[in-house]
PDB file of C-alpha atoms in Angstrom:
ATOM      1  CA  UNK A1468       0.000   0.000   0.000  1.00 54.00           C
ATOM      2  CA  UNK A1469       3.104   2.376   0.266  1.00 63.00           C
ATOM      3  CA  UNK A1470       2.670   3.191  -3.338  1.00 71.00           C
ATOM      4  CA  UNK A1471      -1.222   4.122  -3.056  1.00 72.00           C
ATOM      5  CA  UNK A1472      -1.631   8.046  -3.101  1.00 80.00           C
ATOM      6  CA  UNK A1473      -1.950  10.063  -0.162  1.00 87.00           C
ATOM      7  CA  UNK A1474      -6.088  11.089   0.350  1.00 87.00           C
ATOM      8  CA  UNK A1475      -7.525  13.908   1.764  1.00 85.00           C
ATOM      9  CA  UNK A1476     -10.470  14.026   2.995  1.00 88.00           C
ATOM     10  CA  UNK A1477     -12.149  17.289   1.309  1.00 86.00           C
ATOM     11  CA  UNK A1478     -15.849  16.937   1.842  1.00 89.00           C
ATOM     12  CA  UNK A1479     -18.097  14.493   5.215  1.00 93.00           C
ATOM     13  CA  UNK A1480     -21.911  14.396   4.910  1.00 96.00           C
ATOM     14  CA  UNK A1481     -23.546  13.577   7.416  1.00 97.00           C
ATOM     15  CA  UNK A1482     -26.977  12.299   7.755  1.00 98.00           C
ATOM     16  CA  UNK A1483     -28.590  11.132  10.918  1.00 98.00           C
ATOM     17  CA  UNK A1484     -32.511  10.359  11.497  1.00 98.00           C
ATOM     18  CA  UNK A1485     -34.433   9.663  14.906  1.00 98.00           C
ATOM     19  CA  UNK A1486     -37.643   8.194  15.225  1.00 97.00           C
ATOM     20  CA  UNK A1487     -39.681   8.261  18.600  1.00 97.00           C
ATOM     21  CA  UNK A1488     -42.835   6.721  20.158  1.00 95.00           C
ATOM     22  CA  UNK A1489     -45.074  10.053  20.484  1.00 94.00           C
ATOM     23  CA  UNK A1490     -48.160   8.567  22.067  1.00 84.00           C
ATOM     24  CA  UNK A1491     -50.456   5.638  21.144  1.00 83.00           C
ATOM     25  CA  UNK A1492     -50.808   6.168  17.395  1.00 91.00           C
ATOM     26  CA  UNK A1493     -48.104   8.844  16.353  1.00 96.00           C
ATOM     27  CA  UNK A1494     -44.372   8.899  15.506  1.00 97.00           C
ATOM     28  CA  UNK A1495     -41.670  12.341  15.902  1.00 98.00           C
ATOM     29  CA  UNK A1496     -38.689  11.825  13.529  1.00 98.00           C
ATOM     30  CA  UNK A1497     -36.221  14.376  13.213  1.00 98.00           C
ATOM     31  CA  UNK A1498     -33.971  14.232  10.686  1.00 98.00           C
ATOM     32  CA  UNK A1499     -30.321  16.140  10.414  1.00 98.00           C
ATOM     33  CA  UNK A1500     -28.048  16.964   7.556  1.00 98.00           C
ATOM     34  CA  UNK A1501     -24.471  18.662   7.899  1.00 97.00           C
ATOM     35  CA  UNK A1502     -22.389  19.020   5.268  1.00 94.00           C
ATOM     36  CA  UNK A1503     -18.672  19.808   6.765  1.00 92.00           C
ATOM     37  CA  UNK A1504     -15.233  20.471   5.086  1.00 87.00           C
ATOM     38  CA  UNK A1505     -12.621  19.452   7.451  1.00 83.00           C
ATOM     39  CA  UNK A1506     -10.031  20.259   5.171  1.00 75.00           C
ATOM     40  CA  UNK A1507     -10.660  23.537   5.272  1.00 67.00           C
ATOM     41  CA  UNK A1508     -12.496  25.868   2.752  1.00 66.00           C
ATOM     42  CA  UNK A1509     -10.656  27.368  -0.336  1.00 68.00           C
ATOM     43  CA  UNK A1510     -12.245  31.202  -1.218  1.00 66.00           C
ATOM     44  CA  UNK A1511     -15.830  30.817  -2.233  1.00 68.00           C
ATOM     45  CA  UNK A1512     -16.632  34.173  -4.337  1.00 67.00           C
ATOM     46  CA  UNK A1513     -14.231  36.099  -2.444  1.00 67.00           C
ATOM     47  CA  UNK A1514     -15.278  34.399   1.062  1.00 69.00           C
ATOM     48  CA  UNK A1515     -14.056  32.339   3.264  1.00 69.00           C
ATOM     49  CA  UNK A1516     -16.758  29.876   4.067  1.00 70.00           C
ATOM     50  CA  UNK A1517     -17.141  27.821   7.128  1.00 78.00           C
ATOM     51  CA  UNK A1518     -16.171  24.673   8.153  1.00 87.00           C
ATOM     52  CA  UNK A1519     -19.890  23.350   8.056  1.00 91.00           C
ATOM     53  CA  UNK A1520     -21.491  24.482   4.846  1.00 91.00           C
ATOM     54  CA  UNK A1521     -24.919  23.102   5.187  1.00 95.00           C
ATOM     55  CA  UNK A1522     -26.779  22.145   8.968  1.00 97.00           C
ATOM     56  CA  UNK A1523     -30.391  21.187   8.266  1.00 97.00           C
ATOM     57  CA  UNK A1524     -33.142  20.070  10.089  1.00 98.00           C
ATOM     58  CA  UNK A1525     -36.409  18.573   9.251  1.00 98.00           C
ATOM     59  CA  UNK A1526     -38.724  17.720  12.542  1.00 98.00           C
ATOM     60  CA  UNK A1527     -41.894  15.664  11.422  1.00 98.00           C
ATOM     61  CA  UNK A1528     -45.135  14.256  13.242  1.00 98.00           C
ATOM     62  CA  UNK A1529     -46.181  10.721  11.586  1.00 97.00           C
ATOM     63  CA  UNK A1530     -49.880   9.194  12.657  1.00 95.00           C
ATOM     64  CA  UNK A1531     -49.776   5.415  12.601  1.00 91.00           C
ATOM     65  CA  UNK A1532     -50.942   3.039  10.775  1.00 88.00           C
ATOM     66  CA  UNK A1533     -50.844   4.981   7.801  1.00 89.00           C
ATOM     67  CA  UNK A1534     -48.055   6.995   7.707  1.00 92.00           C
ATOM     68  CA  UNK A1535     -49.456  10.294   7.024  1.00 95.00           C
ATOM     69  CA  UNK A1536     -47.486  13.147   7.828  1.00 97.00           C
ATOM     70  CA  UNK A1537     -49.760  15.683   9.983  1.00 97.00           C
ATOM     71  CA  UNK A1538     -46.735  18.147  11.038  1.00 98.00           C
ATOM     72  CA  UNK A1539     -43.298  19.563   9.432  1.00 98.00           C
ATOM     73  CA  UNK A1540     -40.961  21.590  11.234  1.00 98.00           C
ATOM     74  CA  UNK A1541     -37.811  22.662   9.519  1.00 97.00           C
ATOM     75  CA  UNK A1542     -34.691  25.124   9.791  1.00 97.00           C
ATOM     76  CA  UNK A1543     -30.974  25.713   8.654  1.00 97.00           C
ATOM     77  CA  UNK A1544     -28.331  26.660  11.311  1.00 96.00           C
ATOM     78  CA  UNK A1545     -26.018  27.027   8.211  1.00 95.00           C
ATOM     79  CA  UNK A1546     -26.350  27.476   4.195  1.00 93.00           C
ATOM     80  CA  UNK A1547     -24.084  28.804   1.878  1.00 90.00           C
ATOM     81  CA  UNK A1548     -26.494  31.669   0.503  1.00 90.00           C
ATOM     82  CA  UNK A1549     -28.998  33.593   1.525  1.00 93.00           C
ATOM     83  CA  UNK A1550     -31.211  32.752  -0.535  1.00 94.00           C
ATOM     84  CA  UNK A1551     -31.356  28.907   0.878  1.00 94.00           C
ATOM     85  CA  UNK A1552     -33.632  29.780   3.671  1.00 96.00           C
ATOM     86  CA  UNK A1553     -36.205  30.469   0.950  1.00 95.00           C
ATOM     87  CA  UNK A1554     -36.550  26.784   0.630  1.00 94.00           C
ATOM     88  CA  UNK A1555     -38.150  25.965   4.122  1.00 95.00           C
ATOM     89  CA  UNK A1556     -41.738  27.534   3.250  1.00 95.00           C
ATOM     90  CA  UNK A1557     -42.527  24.567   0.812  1.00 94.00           C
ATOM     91  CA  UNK A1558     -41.721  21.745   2.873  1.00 96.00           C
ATOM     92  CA  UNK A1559     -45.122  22.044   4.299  1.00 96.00           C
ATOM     93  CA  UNK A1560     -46.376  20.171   1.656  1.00 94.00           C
ATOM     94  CA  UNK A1561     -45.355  17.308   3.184  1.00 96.00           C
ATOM     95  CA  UNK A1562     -48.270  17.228   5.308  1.00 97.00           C
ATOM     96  CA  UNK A1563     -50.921  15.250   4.467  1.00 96.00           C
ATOM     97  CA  UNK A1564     -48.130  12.535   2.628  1.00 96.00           C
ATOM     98  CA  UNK A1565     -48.144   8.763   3.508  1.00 93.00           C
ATOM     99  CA  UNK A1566     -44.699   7.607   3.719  1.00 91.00           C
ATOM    100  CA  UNK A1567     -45.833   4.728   1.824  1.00 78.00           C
ATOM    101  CA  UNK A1568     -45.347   3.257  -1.926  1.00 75.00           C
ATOM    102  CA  UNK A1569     -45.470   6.385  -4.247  1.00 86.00           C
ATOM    103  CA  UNK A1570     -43.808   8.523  -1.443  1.00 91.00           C
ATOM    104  CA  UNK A1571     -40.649   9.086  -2.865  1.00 91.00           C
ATOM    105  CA  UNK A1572     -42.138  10.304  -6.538  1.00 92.00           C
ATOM    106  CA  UNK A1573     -44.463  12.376  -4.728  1.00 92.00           C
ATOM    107  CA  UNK A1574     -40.825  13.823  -2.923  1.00 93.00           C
ATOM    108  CA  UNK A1575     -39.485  14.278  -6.613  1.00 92.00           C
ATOM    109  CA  UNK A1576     -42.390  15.895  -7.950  1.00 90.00           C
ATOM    110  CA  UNK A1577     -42.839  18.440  -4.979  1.00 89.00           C
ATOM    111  CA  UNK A1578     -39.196  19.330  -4.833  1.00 84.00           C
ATOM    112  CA  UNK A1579     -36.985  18.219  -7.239  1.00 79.00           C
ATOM    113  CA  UNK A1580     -34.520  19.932  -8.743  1.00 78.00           C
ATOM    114  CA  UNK A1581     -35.433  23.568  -9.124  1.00 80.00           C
ATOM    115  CA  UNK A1582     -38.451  22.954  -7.059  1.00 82.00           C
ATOM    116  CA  UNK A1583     -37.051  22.741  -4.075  1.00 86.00           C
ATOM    117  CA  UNK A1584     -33.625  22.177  -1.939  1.00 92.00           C
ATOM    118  CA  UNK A1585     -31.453  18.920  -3.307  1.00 92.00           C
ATOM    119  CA  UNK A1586     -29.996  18.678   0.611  1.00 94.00           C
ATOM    120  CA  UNK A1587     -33.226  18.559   2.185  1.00 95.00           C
ATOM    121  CA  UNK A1588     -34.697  16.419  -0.918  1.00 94.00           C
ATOM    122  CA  UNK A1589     -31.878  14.081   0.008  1.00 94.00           C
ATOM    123  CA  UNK A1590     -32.576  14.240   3.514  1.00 95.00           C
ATOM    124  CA  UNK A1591     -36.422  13.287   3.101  1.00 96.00           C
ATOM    125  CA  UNK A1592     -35.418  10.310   1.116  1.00 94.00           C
ATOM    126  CA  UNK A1593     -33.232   8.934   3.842  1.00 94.00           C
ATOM    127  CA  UNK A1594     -35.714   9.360   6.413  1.00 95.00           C
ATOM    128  CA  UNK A1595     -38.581   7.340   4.947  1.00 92.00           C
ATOM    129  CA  UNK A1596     -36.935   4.022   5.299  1.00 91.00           C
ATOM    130  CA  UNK A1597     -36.372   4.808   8.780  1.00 94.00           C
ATOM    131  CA  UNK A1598     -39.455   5.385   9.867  1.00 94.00           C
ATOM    132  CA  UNK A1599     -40.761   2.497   8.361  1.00 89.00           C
ATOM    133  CA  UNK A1600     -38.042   0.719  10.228  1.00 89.00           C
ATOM    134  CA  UNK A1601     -39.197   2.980  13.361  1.00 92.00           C
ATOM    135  CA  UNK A1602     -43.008   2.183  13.533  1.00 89.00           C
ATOM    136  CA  UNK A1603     -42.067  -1.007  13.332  1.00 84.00           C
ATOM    137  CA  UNK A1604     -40.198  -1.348  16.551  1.00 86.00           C
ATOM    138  CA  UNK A1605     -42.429   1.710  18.248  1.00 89.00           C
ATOM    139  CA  UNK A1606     -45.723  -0.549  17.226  1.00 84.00           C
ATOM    140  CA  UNK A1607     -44.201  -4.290  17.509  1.00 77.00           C
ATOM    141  CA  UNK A1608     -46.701  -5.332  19.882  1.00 77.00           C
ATOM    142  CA  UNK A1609     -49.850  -4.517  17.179  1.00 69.00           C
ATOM    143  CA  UNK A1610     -50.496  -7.265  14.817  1.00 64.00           C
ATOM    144  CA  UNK A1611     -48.519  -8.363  12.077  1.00 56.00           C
ATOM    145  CA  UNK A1612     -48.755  -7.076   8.694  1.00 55.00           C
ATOM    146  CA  UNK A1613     -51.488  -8.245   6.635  1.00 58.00           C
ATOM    147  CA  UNK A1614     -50.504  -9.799   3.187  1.00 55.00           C
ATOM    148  CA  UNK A1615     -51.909  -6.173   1.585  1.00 57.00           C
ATOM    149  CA  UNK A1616     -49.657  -4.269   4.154  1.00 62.00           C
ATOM    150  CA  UNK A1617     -46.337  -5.987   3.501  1.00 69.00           C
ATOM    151  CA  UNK A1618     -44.632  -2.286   2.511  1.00 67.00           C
ATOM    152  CA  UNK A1619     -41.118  -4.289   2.948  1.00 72.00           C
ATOM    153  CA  UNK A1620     -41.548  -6.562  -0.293  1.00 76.00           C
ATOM    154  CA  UNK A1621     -39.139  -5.374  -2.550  1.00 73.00           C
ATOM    155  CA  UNK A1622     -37.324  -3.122  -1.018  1.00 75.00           C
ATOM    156  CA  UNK A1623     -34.009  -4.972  -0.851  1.00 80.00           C
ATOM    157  CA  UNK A1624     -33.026  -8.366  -1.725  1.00 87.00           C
ATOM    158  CA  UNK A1625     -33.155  -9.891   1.314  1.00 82.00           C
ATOM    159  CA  UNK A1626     -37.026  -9.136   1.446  1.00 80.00           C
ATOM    160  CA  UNK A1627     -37.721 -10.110  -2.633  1.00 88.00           C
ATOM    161  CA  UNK A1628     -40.850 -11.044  -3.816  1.00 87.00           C
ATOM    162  CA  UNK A1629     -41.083 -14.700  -3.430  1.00 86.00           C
ATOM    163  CA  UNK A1630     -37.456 -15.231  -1.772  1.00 88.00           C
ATOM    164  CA  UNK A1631     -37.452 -17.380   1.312  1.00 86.00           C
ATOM    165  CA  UNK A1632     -38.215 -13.875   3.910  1.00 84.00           C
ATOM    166  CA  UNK A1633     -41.366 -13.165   2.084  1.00 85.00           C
ATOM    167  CA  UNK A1634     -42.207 -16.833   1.354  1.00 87.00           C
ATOM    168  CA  UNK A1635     -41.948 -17.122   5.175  1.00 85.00           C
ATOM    169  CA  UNK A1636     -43.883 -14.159   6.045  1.00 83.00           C
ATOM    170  CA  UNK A1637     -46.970 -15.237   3.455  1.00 84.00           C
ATOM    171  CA  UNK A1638     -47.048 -18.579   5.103  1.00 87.00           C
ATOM    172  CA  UNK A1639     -47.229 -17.081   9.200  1.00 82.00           C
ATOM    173  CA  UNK A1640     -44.207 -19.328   9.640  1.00 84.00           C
ATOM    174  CA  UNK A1641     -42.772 -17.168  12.693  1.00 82.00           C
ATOM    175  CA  UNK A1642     -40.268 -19.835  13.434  1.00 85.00           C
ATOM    176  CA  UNK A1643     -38.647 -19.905  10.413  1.00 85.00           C
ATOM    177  CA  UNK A1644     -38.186 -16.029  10.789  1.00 82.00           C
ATOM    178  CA  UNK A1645     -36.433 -16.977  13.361  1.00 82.00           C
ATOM    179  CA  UNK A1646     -34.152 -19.298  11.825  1.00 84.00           C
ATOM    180  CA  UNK A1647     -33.174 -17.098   9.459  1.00 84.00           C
ATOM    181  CA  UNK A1648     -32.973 -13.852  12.191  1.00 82.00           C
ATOM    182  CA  UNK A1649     -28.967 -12.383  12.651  1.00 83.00           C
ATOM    183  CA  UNK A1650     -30.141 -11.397  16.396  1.00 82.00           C
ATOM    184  CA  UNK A1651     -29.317 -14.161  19.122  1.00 80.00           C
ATOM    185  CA  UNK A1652     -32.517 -15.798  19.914  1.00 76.00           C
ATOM    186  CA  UNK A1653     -34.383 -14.337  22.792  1.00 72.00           C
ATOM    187  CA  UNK A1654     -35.230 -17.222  25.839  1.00 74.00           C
ATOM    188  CA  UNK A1655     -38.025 -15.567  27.024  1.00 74.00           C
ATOM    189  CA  UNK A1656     -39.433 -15.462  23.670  1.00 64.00           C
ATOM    190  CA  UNK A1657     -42.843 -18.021  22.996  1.00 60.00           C
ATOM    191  CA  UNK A1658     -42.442 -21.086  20.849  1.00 55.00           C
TER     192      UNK A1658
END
C-alpha cells in the first residue's frame, strides 16, 4: 500500500434520522443533515466559508398506521447563501403525505430539482426508510402485517418477492423467521 496516493479528505456528509414513540398512534422523527469540510475551505466568491457548509433540520409528526405526515418543522443553522432559507416555506407540503409506496415520486415531484432544496430532498429520502423501520419497533406489539400491508416486499433483496423472507412471512411461519434472524434468539421469547 506504500505506493497508493496520499487522500484527503475534502468533503463528510452527514446524515442522521431519529424516530420516537409520540403517544399511542403517532411517531416524531427528526432528521439532520451537515455538510462539513474538514479540510478547510478554499475562497468561495471572495469568502471564506465555514467549516460546516450546510446544517439542516427537518422535525416531522407521523400518525400510525398509515403513515401520514400531519406536522413539518424545519430550519438551517447554516447554508451557503442567503437565498437557501427560501426553501423551508414549501416543505409544508409534506403534510398530508403517507410515507408509503409512491412517497418518494411524490418527494421528486414536490421538490426536485429547481423545485425545491437537493440537501433537504436528500434528507427526506433517507428518512422514509427509517421510519418504516421505526413504527415497526415503536408498534411491535400490534399485529402483524397483513398480506396487503407488507410495505417491505421489494425493497431490498433480502425481502424479494417470493425469496425465502417473504415466502416465510406469506405462510405465518414465525419460526422460520427466526431461523433465518442475525439477532441471538431471545429465551423468554414463545415457541
Amino acid at each position: 500500500m506504500s505506493d497508493a496516493p496520499t487522500s484527503r479528505l475534502v468533503h463528510v456528509r452527514t446524515i442522521r434520522v431519529e424516530v420516537a414513540e409520540a403517544g399511542d398512534h403517532e411517531l416524531d422523527v427528526t432528521a439532520t443533515l451537515v455538510d462539513e469540510r474538514p479540510a478547510g475551505n478554499p475562497k468561495w466568491f471572495g469568502a471564506t466559508p465555514p467549516r460546516v457548509i450546510h446544517d439542516m433540520r427537518l422535525a416531522l409528526r407521523i400518525r400510525h398506521p398509515d403513515l401520514v405526515i400531519t406536522a413539518v418543522r424545519s430550519e438551517m443553522a447554516s447554508h451557503p447563501y442567503t437565498i437557501c432559507p427560501d426553501a423551508l416555506p414549501p416543505l409544508e407540503q409534506l403534510v398530508g403525505l403517507s410515507i408509503a409506496r409512491g412517497f418518494t415520486r411524490e418527494v421528486n415531484e414536490r421538490f426536485g430539482r429547481q423545485r425545491g432544496c437537493a440537501h433537504f430532498t436528500a434528507l427526506i429520502h433517507a428518512l422514509a426508510p427509517a421510519v418504516r423501520q421505526g413504527a415497526g419497533a415503536a408498534f411491535a406489539d400490534r399485529p402483524r402485517p397483513s398480506p396487503s400491508d407488507q410495505w417491505f416486499v421489494n425493497t431490498c433483496q433480502a425481502w424479494r418477492e417470493d425469496g425465502p423472507l417473504h415466502r416465510l412471512i406469506q405462510v405465518g411461519d414465525e419460526a422460520g423467521l427466526r431461523a433465518l434472524s442475525a439477532f441471538p434468539p431471545d429465551p423468554e421469547a414463545p415457541g
